[in-house]
Short mmCIF file of C-alpha atoms in Angstrom, two decimals:
data_model
loop_
_atom_site.label_atom_id
_atom_site.label_comp_id
_atom_site.label_asym_id
_atom_site.label_seq_id
_atom_site.Cartn_x
_atom_site.Cartn_y
_atom_site.Cartn_z
CA MET A 1 -25.27 -12.41 -19.59
CA VAL A 2 -27.39 -13.31 -22.72
CA SER A 3 -25.61 -12.89 -25.92
CA SER A 4 -27.34 -10.30 -28.72
CA SER A 5 -27.92 -13.48 -30.89
CA LYS A 6 -30.05 -15.52 -28.34
CA PHE A 7 -31.63 -12.34 -26.97
CA THR A 8 -33.25 -11.75 -30.18
CA GLU A 9 -34.23 -15.59 -30.62
CA MET A 10 -35.85 -15.01 -27.29
CA VAL A 11 -37.82 -11.78 -27.94
CA PHE A 12 -39.16 -13.41 -31.12
CA GLU A 13 -40.04 -16.09 -29.06
CA SER A 14 -43.34 -14.99 -27.68
CA ARG A 15 -45.02 -11.54 -26.81
CA ASN A 16 -44.82 -12.13 -23.22
CA VAL A 17 -40.79 -12.59 -23.26
CA VAL A 18 -41.25 -9.00 -25.15
CA LYS A 19 -43.38 -7.46 -22.54
CA LEU A 20 -41.10 -8.88 -19.72
CA ALA A 21 -37.68 -7.62 -21.57
CA LEU A 22 -39.48 -4.14 -21.89
CA GLY A 23 -40.63 -4.47 -18.34
CA MET A 24 -37.06 -4.76 -17.08
CA SER A 25 -36.30 -1.15 -17.08
CA LEU A 26 -38.92 -0.59 -14.81
CA LEU A 27 -38.70 -2.96 -11.84
CA THR A 28 -37.16 -1.43 -8.75
CA VAL A 29 -34.29 -3.12 -6.95
CA VAL A 30 -33.16 -2.88 -3.52
CA PHE A 31 -29.61 -2.73 -4.61
CA PHE A 32 -27.35 -3.57 -7.46
CA VAL A 33 -23.68 -4.59 -7.95
CA VAL A 34 -22.12 -3.47 -11.42
CA TYR A 35 -18.98 -4.94 -12.86
CA ARG A 36 -16.67 -2.79 -15.16
CA ALA A 37 -17.70 -4.64 -18.12
CA PRO A 38 -14.97 -5.05 -21.10
CA ILE A 39 -17.28 -2.62 -23.24
CA ASN A 40 -19.72 -1.06 -21.13
CA PRO A 41 -21.17 -1.65 -17.54
CA LEU A 42 -24.48 -3.18 -17.24
CA TYR A 43 -26.60 -0.96 -14.87
CA LEU A 44 -29.77 -2.62 -13.36
CA MET A 45 -32.19 0.15 -11.97
CA PRO A 46 -35.46 -0.70 -13.52
CA ARG A 47 -38.97 0.75 -12.16
CA ALA A 48 -41.81 -1.23 -11.20
CA SER A 49 -44.51 -1.57 -14.23
CA ARG A 50 -48.35 -2.30 -14.13
CA GLY A 51 -47.87 -4.22 -17.39
CA VAL A 52 -45.61 -7.06 -15.69
CA SER A 53 -47.54 -9.51 -13.68
CA ASP A 54 -46.59 -10.61 -10.13
CA LEU A 55 -45.35 -14.02 -11.36
CA SER A 56 -43.32 -12.43 -14.24
CA SER A 57 -42.17 -9.61 -11.60
CA ALA A 58 -41.10 -12.38 -9.33
CA ALA A 59 -38.92 -14.14 -12.42
CA LEU A 60 -37.45 -10.84 -13.34
CA ALA A 61 -36.46 -10.11 -10.27
CA SER A 62 -34.64 -13.67 -9.99
CA SER A 63 -33.04 -12.87 -13.10
CA ILE A 64 -31.66 -9.57 -12.07
CA SER A 65 -30.51 -11.56 -8.79
CA ASP A 66 -28.73 -13.79 -11.25
CA THR A 67 -27.05 -11.58 -13.23
CA ARG A 68 -25.96 -9.47 -10.35
CA GLU A 69 -24.39 -12.41 -8.89
CA ALA A 70 -22.48 -13.40 -12.13
CA ASN A 71 -21.11 -9.74 -12.47
CA LEU A 72 -19.77 -9.96 -8.97
CA GLN A 73 -18.31 -13.39 -9.48
CA LYS A 74 -16.82 -12.17 -12.99
CA VAL A 75 -14.99 -9.00 -11.13
CA LEU A 76 -13.84 -11.05 -8.26
CA ASN A 77 -12.35 -14.03 -10.36
CA CYS A 78 -10.53 -11.45 -12.41
CA ALA A 79 -9.03 -9.83 -9.47
CA ALA A 80 -8.29 -12.82 -7.09
CA THR A 81 -5.07 -14.59 -6.31
CA ASP A 82 -4.66 -18.01 -7.19
CA ASP A 83 -5.91 -19.26 -3.52
CA LYS A 84 -8.96 -16.97 -4.41
CA THR A 85 -8.01 -14.19 -2.35
CA VAL A 86 -9.21 -10.33 -2.95
CA ILE A 87 -8.59 -7.02 -1.44
CA LEU A 88 -11.91 -5.24 -1.03
CA THR A 89 -12.56 -1.71 -0.03
CA THR A 90 -15.46 0.63 0.11
CA LEU A 91 -15.97 4.38 -0.61
CA ASN A 92 -18.43 7.24 -1.62
CA GLU A 93 -18.36 10.44 -3.89
CA ALA A 94 -16.74 12.52 -1.01
CA TRP A 95 -13.76 9.85 -1.06
CA ALA A 96 -13.41 9.39 -4.35
CA THR A 97 -13.05 12.76 -5.81
CA PRO A 98 -9.76 13.76 -7.66
CA GLY A 99 -7.24 14.49 -4.48
CA SER A 100 -9.36 12.86 -2.10
CA ILE A 101 -8.86 9.89 0.00
CA LEU A 102 -9.09 7.48 -3.46
CA ASP A 103 -6.07 8.91 -4.84
CA LEU A 104 -3.99 8.59 -1.53
CA PHE A 105 -4.86 5.34 -1.20
CA LEU A 106 -3.71 4.24 -4.54
CA ASP A 107 -0.62 6.29 -4.25
CA SER A 108 0.32 4.15 -1.42
CA PHE A 109 0.44 0.99 -3.09
CA ARG A 110 2.57 2.69 -5.93
CA ILE A 111 5.10 4.06 -3.61
CA GLY A 112 5.23 1.07 -1.11
CA ASN A 113 7.75 -1.59 -0.69
CA LYS A 114 6.68 -4.27 -3.24
CA THR A 115 2.83 -3.15 -3.04
CA GLN A 116 1.95 -1.93 -6.71
CA ARG A 117 1.61 -5.09 -7.92
CA LEU A 118 -1.07 -5.91 -5.14
CA LEU A 119 -3.60 -3.40 -7.13
CA ARG A 120 -4.40 -6.15 -9.79
CA HIS A 121 -6.14 -8.06 -6.69
CA LEU A 122 -7.86 -4.97 -5.36
CA VAL A 123 -11.51 -4.21 -6.12
CA ILE A 124 -12.97 -0.90 -5.26
CA VAL A 125 -16.92 -0.95 -4.05
CA ALA A 126 -18.46 2.16 -4.76
CA LEU A 127 -21.40 3.23 -2.83
CA ASP A 128 -22.90 5.80 -5.37
CA LYS A 129 -22.58 6.16 -8.84
CA LYS A 130 -20.14 8.93 -9.32
CA ALA A 131 -17.75 6.97 -6.76
CA TYR A 132 -18.24 4.17 -9.28
CA ASP A 133 -17.83 6.53 -12.32
CA ARG A 134 -14.72 7.99 -10.51
CA CYS A 135 -13.24 4.10 -10.31
CA LEU A 136 -13.68 3.51 -13.52
CA ASP A 137 -11.21 6.00 -14.57
CA VAL A 138 -8.34 5.00 -12.16
CA HIS A 139 -8.81 1.49 -11.79
CA ALA A 140 -9.20 -1.88 -13.36
CA HIS A 141 -11.79 -3.83 -10.79
CA CYS A 142 -14.60 -1.58 -9.99
CA LEU A 143 -18.15 -2.53 -8.43
CA VAL A 144 -21.25 -0.65 -7.15
CA LEU A 145 -23.36 -1.51 -3.80
CA THR A 146 -26.32 0.83 -3.16
CA THR A 147 -28.82 0.38 -0.52
CA GLU A 148 -32.19 1.42 -1.16
CA GLY A 149 -33.50 4.60 0.46
CA ALA A 150 -30.07 5.81 1.51
CA ASP A 151 -27.70 8.63 -0.30
CA PHE A 152 -24.03 7.52 0.50
CA SER A 153 -22.35 10.04 -1.99
CA GLU A 154 -22.01 13.06 0.83
CA GLU A 155 -19.78 12.48 3.98
CA ALA A 156 -22.16 9.98 5.91
CA TYR A 157 -22.43 11.32 9.64
CA PHE A 158 -21.17 9.31 12.26
CA MET A 159 -24.12 7.06 13.98
CA THR A 160 -27.09 8.46 11.98
CA PRO A 161 -29.44 5.97 10.24
CA ASP A 162 -27.63 6.31 6.71
CA TYR A 163 -24.30 5.51 8.50
CA LEU A 164 -25.64 2.39 9.83
CA LYS A 165 -27.16 1.19 6.83
CA MET A 166 -23.88 1.78 5.19
CA MET A 167 -21.97 -0.21 7.68
CA TRP A 168 -24.48 -3.11 7.92
CA ARG A 169 -24.79 -3.46 4.26
CA ARG A 170 -20.83 -3.66 4.03
CA ILE A 171 -21.18 -6.86 6.50
CA ASP A 172 -23.66 -8.48 4.42
CA PHE A 173 -21.90 -7.74 1.51
CA LEU A 174 -18.54 -9.57 2.64
CA ARG A 175 -20.58 -12.36 4.02
CA THR A 176 -21.98 -12.96 0.53
CA VAL A 177 -18.11 -12.89 -0.88
CA LEU A 178 -17.33 -15.64 1.55
CA GLU A 179 -20.17 -17.61 0.35
CA MET A 180 -18.83 -17.58 -3.17
CA GLY A 181 -15.79 -19.12 -1.78
CA PHE A 182 -13.37 -16.06 -1.80
CA ASN A 183 -11.05 -15.06 0.77
CA PHE A 184 -11.00 -11.11 1.35
CA ILE A 185 -8.65 -8.54 2.84
CA PHE A 186 -11.04 -5.69 3.85
CA THR A 187 -9.08 -2.26 4.00
CA ASP A 188 -10.56 1.11 4.48
CA ALA A 189 -9.55 3.41 1.76
CA ASP A 190 -8.01 5.89 4.45
CA ILE A 191 -5.36 3.08 5.11
CA MET A 192 -1.72 3.44 3.48
CA TRP A 193 -0.16 0.31 2.44
CA PHE A 194 3.56 0.32 2.57
CA ARG A 195 4.44 -3.39 2.68
CA ASN A 196 2.78 -6.33 1.52
CA PRO A 197 0.86 -7.23 4.83
CA THR A 198 0.33 -10.83 4.17
CA LEU A 199 3.53 -11.72 5.27
CA HIS A 200 2.20 -10.91 9.04
CA PHE A 201 -0.91 -12.73 9.04
CA TYR A 202 -1.50 -15.76 11.13
CA PRO A 203 -1.84 -18.81 9.08
CA ASP A 204 -4.21 -20.74 11.78
CA ALA A 205 -6.87 -17.92 11.90
CA ASP A 206 -10.26 -17.60 10.35
CA PHE A 207 -10.45 -14.01 11.26
CA GLN A 208 -7.91 -11.78 12.15
CA ILE A 209 -8.29 -8.14 12.42
CA ALA A 210 -6.24 -5.11 13.26
CA CYS A 211 -7.04 -3.23 16.50
CA ASP A 212 -7.27 0.42 17.91
CA ARG A 213 -4.96 -0.75 21.12
CA PHE A 214 -3.28 -3.93 20.94
CA ASN A 215 -2.31 -5.53 24.14
CA GLY A 216 0.62 -7.68 22.77
CA ASN A 217 -1.57 -10.90 22.80
CA SER A 218 -2.79 -11.70 19.16
CA TYR A 219 -5.29 -14.12 20.89
CA ASP A 220 -6.76 -11.68 23.48
CA ALA A 221 -10.24 -10.65 22.92
CA ASN A 222 -9.89 -7.76 25.19
CA ASN A 223 -7.60 -6.44 22.46
CA MET A 224 -9.63 -3.38 20.80
CA PRO A 225 -10.26 -4.53 17.03
CA ASN A 226 -10.73 -1.90 14.26
CA GLY A 227 -13.52 -3.37 11.57
CA GLY A 228 -11.12 -1.02 9.05
CA PHE A 229 -8.85 -3.90 8.18
CA ASN A 230 -9.42 -7.68 8.43
CA TYR A 231 -8.29 -10.78 6.50
CA VAL A 232 -11.21 -13.41 6.49
CA LYS A 233 -10.91 -16.77 5.05
CA SER A 234 -13.80 -18.34 3.21
CA ASN A 235 -15.39 -21.34 5.33
CA ASN A 236 -18.03 -22.34 6.83
CA ARG A 237 -16.87 -21.01 10.43
CA THR A 238 -16.81 -17.27 8.78
CA ILE A 239 -19.79 -17.51 6.73
CA GLU A 240 -21.62 -18.50 9.86
CA PHE A 241 -19.85 -15.59 11.91
CA TYR A 242 -20.77 -13.24 9.22
CA LYS A 243 -24.23 -14.16 9.46
CA PHE A 244 -24.23 -13.88 13.23
CA TRP A 245 -22.64 -10.61 13.60
CA TYR A 246 -24.95 -9.15 10.71
CA ASN A 247 -27.99 -10.45 12.97
CA SER A 248 -26.58 -9.10 15.96
CA ARG A 249 -27.22 -5.80 14.96
CA MET A 250 -31.04 -6.39 15.99
CA THR A 251 -29.71 -7.37 19.52
CA TYR A 252 -27.75 -4.25 19.62
CA PRO A 253 -29.97 -1.93 17.77
CA GLY A 254 -28.43 1.61 16.99
CA ARG A 255 -24.83 0.28 17.05
CA HIS A 256 -22.22 0.15 14.00
CA ASP A 257 -20.50 -3.26 13.25
CA GLN A 258 -17.69 -2.48 15.38
CA ASP A 259 -19.42 -1.89 18.48
CA VAL A 260 -21.43 -5.07 17.78
CA LEU A 261 -18.39 -7.00 17.34
CA ASN A 262 -17.28 -5.81 20.58
CA LYS A 263 -20.29 -7.30 22.08
CA ILE A 264 -20.25 -10.89 20.34
CA LYS A 265 -16.26 -11.54 20.26
CA LYS A 266 -16.42 -13.31 23.59
CA ASN A 267 -19.69 -15.08 22.72
CA SER A 268 -20.16 -18.72 23.08
CA PHE A 269 -21.51 -19.24 19.94
CA LEU A 270 -18.04 -18.45 18.41
CA SER A 271 -16.67 -21.19 20.39
CA LYS A 272 -19.10 -23.64 19.26
CA LEU A 273 -18.45 -22.80 15.91
CA GLY A 274 -14.91 -23.39 16.20
CA LEU A 275 -13.70 -19.82 14.83
CA THR A 276 -10.41 -18.92 15.33
CA MET A 277 -10.14 -15.03 15.78
CA ARG A 278 -6.68 -13.44 16.20
CA PHE A 279 -5.62 -9.45 16.54
CA LEU A 280 -3.35 -8.00 14.21
CA ASP A 281 -0.17 -6.26 16.12
CA THR A 282 -0.07 -2.61 15.42
CA ALA A 283 3.79 -2.75 15.37
CA TYR A 284 2.92 -3.81 11.62
CA PHE A 285 -1.03 -2.66 11.12
CA GLY A 286 -0.72 0.74 12.80
CA GLY A 287 -2.97 3.92 12.87
CA LEU A 288 -3.38 6.98 14.80
CA CYS A 289 -4.85 5.62 17.82
CA GLU A 290 -1.64 3.75 17.80
CA PRO A 291 0.96 4.44 15.39
CA SER A 292 3.67 1.74 13.86
CA ARG A 293 6.47 3.60 15.15
CA ASP A 294 9.44 1.63 12.85
CA LEU A 295 9.08 2.42 9.45
CA ASN A 296 11.50 -0.54 9.07
CA VAL A 297 8.71 -2.94 9.89
CA VAL A 298 5.40 -1.18 9.19
CA CYS A 299 2.79 -2.85 6.54
CA THR A 300 -0.21 -0.24 6.79
CA MET A 301 -1.19 2.90 8.40
CA HIS A 302 -4.70 3.89 9.06
CA ALA A 303 -5.95 7.47 9.73
CA ASN A 304 -8.23 6.17 12.61
CA CYS A 305 -9.04 8.22 15.70
CA CYS A 306 -9.25 11.42 13.23
CA TYR A 307 -12.26 13.46 12.80
CA GLY A 308 -13.00 15.31 9.55
CA LEU A 309 -12.43 14.40 6.09
CA ASP A 310 -9.81 17.58 5.99
CA SER A 311 -7.92 16.32 8.57
CA LYS A 312 -7.66 12.93 7.08
CA LEU A 313 -6.30 14.01 4.06
CA GLN A 314 -3.55 16.17 5.92
CA ASP A 315 -2.19 13.59 8.04
CA LEU A 316 -2.40 10.67 5.00
CA GLY A 317 -0.33 13.26 3.01
CA LEU A 318 2.01 13.70 5.85
CA MET A 319 2.24 9.86 6.13
CA LEU A 320 3.04 9.56 2.08
CA GLU A 321 5.67 12.36 2.35
CA ASP A 322 7.18 10.72 5.70
CA TRP A 323 7.25 7.49 3.84
CA ARG A 324 8.79 8.85 0.83
CA LYS A 325 11.90 10.48 2.81
CA PHE A 326 12.19 7.00 4.62
CA MET A 327 12.86 5.30 0.89
CA ALA A 328 15.17 7.56 -0.19
CA LEU A 329 17.65 6.91 2.95
CA THR A 330 20.19 4.71 2.04
CA PRO A 331 19.83 1.04 3.77
CA GLU A 332 22.47 2.05 6.37
CA LEU A 333 20.47 5.03 7.71
CA LYS A 334 17.13 3.25 7.23
CA LEU A 335 18.75 0.46 9.89
CA SER A 336 20.81 3.35 11.98
CA ARG A 337 18.01 5.49 12.68
CA HIS A 338 14.73 5.11 14.21
CA ALA A 339 12.67 6.45 11.62
CA SER A 340 9.16 7.32 12.64
CA TRP A 341 6.21 9.49 11.71
CA SER A 342 5.28 12.93 11.81
CA VAL A 343 1.58 12.09 12.65
CA PRO A 344 -0.89 12.81 14.39
CA HIS A 345 -0.53 16.21 13.22
CA ASN A 346 -4.18 17.64 12.39
CA CYS A 347 -5.70 14.39 13.64
CA SER A 348 -5.50 15.52 17.45
CA LEU A 349 -6.58 12.92 19.67
CA SER A 350 -8.07 14.95 22.09
CA SER A 351 -10.19 16.63 19.67
CA TYR A 352 -11.37 13.36 18.01
CA ARG A 353 -12.39 12.21 21.70
CA ARG A 354 -14.45 15.75 22.26
CA VAL A 355 -16.07 15.30 18.76
CA ARG A 356 -17.35 11.76 19.25
CA THR A 357 -19.53 13.00 22.38
CA LYS A 358 -21.53 15.26 20.08
CA LYS A 359 -24.71 13.66 18.16
CA LYS A 360 -23.32 13.95 14.63
CA VAL A 361 -19.79 13.36 13.62
CA PRO A 362 -19.16 13.83 9.80
CA GLU A 363 -17.40 10.76 8.49
CA GLN A 364 -17.59 8.14 5.61
CA VAL A 365 -16.82 5.22 7.30
CA LYS A 366 -16.28 4.62 11.13
CA SER A 367 -12.98 6.19 12.31
#
């Protein structure tokens, strides 16, 4: 970011620079990333102006892109661990309002077993301004990512054009994070964190992902992955993989990222890349599709296979209550009784299967 003194010198350097600076508020950008700056966040939402030449517009667009990347680099550096790993989640206004998904998500870190310290590495990526503003109220590391022509503030309907734009924008953004040299743990915000999941990651894997159904073999591509939780190392293999994944949306039009992943996970291109993909055990990384039955070992629980925000909120609340009751037990009782979940309760799997056959299923992110 240019300092105020340097900026003043630039303004008086030439009238052309003055015009360029004034035109900055008028140029349209496709999307922008905002970092929670120490004093005020920087918003880049300029519109097009006749007074700016094509050459100046190109230079301005390049300047904005550089600023956006610098802001992203700044927040990732601030949140990263020593080995440059960050935890990322995305959410919109519907999930960020008080009492909604975001509050439950953050609460799980606070009541989990040695998970509160992980919050310092969490970056919340808001999909609209209201979600970003709420993030600033409750968390330290906030970005905003928007997509031209799409409004993600409300519950996005499953498989609608805006839903697909949101999913594919996320994949492209994650590729950018990898290219900047950061490893990441991506987590949907409807995943509760109860223990540090890194203890159960595979050290040899480039890309590892949670499952709706796990068959017992972490190398078997016949497992059913769920894109709501994955750990990805930054290297040439994963960068090329994310490019291939993103470009494959054209090969399989009208499908979301998880469907396309299922189509490409056995593709020979991944073997040529040398990419090591592994699938995470639902005993540690569970969900409502296939719950982690033993609270003595569970790390995360996902409100997947669930229809509607209200149902998610109710069952996530039950998860947190189950966990609190478990943590209140003595060590002896925790081991002697096979503690488990009272969910799914409102998230009926039978109703979830029925609504998936309808044209529109309201969800903020894929289930």
